[in-house]
JSON list of C-alpha atoms in Angstrom, two decimals:
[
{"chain": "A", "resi": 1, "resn": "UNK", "atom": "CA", "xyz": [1.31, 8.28, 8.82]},
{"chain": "A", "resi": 2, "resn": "UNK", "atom": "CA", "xyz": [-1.16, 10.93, 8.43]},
{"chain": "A", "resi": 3, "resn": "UNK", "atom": "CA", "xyz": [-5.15, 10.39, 8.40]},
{"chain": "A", "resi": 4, "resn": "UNK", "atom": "CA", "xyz": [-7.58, 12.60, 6.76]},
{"chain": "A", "resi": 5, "resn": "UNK", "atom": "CA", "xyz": [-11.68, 12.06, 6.64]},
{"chain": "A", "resi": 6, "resn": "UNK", "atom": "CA", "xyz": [-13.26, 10.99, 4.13]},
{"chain": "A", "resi": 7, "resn": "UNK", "atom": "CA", "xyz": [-10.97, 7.39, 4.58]},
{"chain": "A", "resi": 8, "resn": "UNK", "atom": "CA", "xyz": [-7.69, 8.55, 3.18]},
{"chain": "A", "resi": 9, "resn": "UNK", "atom": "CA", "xyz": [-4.61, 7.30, 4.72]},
{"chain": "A", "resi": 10, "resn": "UNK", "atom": "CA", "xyz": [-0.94, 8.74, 3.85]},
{"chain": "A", "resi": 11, "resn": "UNK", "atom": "CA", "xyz": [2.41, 7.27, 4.45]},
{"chain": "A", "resi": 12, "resn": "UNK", "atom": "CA", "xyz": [5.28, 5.51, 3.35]},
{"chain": "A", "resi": 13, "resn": "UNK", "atom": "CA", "xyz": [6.72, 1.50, 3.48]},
{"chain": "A", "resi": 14, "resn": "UNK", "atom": "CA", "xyz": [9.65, -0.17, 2.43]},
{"chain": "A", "resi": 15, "resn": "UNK", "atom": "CA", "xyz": [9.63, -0.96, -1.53]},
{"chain": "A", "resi": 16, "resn": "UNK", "atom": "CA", "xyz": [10.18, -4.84, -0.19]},
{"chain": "A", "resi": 17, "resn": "UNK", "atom": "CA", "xyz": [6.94, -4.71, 1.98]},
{"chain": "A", "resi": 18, "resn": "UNK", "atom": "CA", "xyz": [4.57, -3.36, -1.16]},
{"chain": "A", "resi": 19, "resn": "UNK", "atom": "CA", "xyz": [3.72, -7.15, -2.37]},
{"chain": "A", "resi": 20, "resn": "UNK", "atom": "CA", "xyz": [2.97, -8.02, 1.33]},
{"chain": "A", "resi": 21, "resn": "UNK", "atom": "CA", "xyz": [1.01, -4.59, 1.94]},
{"chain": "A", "resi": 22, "resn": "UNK", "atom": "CA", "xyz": [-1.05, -5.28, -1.07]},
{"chain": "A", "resi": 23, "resn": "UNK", "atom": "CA", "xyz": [-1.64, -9.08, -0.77]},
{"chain": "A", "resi": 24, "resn": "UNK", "atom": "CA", "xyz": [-2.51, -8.11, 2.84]},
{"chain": "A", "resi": 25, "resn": "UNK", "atom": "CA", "xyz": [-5.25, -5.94, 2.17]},
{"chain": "A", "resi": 26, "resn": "UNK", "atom": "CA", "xyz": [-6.83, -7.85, -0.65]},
{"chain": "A", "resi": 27, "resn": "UNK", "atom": "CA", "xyz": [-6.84, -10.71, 1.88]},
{"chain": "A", "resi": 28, "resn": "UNK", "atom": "CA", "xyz": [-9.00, -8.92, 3.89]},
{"chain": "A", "resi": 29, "resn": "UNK", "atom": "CA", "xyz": [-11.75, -7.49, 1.17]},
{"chain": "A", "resi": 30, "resn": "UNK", "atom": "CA", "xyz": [-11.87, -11.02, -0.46]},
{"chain": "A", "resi": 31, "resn": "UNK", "atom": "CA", "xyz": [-9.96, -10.31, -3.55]},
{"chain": "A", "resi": 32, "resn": "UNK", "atom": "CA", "xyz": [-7.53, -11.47, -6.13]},
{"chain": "A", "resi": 33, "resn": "UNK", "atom": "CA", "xyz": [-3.95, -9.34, -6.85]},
{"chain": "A", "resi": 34, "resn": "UNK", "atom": "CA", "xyz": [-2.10, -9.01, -10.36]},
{"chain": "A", "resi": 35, "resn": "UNK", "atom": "CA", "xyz": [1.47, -9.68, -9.02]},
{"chain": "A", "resi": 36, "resn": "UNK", "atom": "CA", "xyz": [2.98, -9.14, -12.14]},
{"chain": "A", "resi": 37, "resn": "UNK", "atom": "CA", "xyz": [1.06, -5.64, -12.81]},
{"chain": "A", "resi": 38, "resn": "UNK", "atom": "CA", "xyz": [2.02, -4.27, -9.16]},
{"chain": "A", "resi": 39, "resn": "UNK", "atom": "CA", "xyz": [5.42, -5.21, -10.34]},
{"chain": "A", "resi": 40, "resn": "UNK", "atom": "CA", "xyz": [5.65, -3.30, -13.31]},
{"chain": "A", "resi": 41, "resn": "UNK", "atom": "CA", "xyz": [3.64, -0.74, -12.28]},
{"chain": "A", "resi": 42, "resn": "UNK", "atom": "CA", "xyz": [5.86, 0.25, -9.35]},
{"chain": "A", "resi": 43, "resn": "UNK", "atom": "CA", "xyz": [9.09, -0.40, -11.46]},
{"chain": "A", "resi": 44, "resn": "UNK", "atom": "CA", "xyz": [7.69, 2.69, -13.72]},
{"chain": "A", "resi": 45, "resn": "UNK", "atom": "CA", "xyz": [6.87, 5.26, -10.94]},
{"chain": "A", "resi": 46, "resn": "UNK", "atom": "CA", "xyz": [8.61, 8.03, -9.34]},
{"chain": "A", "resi": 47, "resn": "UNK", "atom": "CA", "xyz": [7.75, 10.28, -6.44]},
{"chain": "A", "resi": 48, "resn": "UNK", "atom": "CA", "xyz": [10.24, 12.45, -7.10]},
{"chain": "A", "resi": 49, "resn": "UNK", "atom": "CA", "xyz": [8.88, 13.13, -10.65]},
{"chain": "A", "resi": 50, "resn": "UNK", "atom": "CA", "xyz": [5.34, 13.13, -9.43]},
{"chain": "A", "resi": 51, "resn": "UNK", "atom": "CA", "xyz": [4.65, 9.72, -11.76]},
{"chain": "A", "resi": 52, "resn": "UNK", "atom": "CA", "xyz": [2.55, 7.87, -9.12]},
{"chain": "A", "resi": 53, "resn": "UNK", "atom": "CA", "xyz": [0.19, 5.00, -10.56]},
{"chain": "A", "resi": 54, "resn": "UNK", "atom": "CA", "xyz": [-2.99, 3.52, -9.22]},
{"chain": "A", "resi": 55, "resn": "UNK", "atom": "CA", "xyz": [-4.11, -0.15, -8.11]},
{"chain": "A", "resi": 56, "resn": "UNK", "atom": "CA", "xyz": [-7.37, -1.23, -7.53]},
{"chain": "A", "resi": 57, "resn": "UNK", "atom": "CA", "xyz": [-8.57, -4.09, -5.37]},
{"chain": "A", "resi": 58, "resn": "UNK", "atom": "CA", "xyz": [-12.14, -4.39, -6.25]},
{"chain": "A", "resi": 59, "resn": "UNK", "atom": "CA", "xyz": [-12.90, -6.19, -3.31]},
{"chain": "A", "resi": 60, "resn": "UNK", "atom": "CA", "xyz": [-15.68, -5.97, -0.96]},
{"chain": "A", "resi": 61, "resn": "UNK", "atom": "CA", "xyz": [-15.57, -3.05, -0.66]},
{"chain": "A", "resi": 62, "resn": "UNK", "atom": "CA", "xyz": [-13.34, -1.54, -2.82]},
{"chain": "A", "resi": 63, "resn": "UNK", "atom": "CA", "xyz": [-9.87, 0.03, -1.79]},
{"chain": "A", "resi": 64, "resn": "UNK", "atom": "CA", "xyz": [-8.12, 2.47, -4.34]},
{"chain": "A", "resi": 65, "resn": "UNK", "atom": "CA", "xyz": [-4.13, 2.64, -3.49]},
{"chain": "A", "resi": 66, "resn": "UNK", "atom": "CA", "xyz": [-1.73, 4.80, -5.45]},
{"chain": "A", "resi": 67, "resn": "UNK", "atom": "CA", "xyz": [2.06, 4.22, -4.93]},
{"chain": "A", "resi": 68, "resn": "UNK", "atom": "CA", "xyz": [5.07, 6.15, -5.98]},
{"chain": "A", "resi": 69, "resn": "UNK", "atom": "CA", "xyz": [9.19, 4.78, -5.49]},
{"chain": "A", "resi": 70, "resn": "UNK", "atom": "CA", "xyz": [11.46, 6.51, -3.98]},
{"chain": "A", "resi": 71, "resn": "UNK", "atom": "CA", "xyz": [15.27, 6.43, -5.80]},
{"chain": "A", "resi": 72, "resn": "UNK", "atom": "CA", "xyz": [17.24, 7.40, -2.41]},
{"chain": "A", "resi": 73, "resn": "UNK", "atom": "CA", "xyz": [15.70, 5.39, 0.58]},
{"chain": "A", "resi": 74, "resn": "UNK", "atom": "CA", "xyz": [14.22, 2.21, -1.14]},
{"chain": "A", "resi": 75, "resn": "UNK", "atom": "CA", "xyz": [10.84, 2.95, -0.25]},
{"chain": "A", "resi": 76, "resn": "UNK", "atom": "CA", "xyz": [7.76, 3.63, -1.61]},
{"chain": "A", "resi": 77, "resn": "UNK", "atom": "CA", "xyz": [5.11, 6.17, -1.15]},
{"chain": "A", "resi": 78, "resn": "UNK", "atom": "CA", "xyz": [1.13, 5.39, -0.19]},
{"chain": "A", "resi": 79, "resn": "UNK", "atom": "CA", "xyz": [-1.93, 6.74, -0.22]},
{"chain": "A", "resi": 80, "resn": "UNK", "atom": "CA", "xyz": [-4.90, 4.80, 0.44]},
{"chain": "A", "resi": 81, "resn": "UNK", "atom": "CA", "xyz": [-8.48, 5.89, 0.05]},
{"chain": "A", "resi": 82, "resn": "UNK", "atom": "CA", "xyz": [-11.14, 3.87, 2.11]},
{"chain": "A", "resi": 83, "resn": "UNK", "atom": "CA", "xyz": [-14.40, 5.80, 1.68]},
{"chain": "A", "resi": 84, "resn": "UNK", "atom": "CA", "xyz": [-17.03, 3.41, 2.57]},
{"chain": "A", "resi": 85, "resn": "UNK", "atom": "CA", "xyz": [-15.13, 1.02, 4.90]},
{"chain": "A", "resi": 86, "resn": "UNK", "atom": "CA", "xyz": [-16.22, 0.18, 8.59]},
{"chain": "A", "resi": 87, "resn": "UNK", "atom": "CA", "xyz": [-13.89, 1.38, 11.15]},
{"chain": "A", "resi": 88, "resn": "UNK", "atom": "CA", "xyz": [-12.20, -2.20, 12.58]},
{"chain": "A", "resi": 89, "resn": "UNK", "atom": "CA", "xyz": [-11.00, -2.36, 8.84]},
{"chain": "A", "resi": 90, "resn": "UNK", "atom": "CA", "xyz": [-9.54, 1.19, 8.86]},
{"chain": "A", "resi": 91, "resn": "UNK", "atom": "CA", "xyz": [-8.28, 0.52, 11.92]},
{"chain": "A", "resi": 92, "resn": "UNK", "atom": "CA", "xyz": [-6.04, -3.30, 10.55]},
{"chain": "A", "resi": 93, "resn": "UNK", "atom": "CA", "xyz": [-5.15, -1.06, 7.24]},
{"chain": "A", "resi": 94, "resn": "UNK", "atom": "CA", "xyz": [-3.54, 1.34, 9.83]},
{"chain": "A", "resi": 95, "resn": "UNK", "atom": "CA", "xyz": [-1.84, -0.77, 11.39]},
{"chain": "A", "resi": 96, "resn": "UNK", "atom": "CA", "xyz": [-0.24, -2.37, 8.20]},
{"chain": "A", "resi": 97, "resn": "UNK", "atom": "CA", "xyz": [0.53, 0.58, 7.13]},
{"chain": "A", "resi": 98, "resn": "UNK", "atom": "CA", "xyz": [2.57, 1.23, 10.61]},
{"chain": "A", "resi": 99, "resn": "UNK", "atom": "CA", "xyz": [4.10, -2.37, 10.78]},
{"chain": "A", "resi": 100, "resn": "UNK", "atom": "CA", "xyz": [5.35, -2.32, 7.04]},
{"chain": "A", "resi": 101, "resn": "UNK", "atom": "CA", "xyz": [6.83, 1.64, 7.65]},
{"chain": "A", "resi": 102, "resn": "UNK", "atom": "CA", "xyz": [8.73, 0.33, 10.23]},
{"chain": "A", "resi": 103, "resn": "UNK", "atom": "CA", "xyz": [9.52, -3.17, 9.67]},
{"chain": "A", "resi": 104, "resn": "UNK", "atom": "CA", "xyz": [11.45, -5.03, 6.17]},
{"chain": "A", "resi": 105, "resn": "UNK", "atom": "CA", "xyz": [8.66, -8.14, 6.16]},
{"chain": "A", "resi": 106, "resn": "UNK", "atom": "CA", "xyz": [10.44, -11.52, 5.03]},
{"chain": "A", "resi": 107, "resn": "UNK", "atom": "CA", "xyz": [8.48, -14.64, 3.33]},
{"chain": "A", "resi": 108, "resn": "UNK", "atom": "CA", "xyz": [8.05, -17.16, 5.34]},
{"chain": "A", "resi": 109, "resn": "UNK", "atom": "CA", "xyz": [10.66, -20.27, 4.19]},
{"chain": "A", "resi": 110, "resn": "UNK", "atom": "CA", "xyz": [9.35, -23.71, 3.83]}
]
């Protein structure tokens, strides 16, 4: 994952962990996700064709995501801009980032 000022974050995750990355994050700015529009909306990108598409939590504060599949690895690619959020939030988007690059997340069974 690469970090830039101005609260932009770069990286990858697997395509299974974008529903968990999302919900995740919303979770923390007190905000409501569109399941079925992250859905289609990541069903109808491509990196590969440069056809990325853009989600908005408008939480507090706002976070502005844009996502693009991959078609060889089954993953999906993320950039995150956080301009106006304190550091200990950065710092637990990071972190998700990190944990859902390198781990397949599973629901928990009930």
């Amino acid at each position: 994952m690469q970090a830039e000022p101005h609260g932009t974050m770069h990286g990858w995750i697997w395509r299974v962990n974008l529903l968990p990355f999302v919900e995740t994050i919303a979770e923390l700015i007190r905000c409501r996700v569109d399941d079925g529009a992250l859905t289609a909306s990541i069903e109808r990108s491509d990196a590969d064709d440069d056809s990325w598409f853009t989600f908005v939590l408008d939480g507090q504060p706002r976070v502005e995501m844009r996502f693009a599949r991959t078609r060889t690895d089954d993953t999906v690619l993320v950039d995150v801009e956080l301009n106006g959020i304190d550091e200990p939030l950065e710092i637990r988007i990071a972190l998700l980032l990190d944990v859902c690059n390198r781990y397949r997340l599973r629901p928990e069974t009930g």
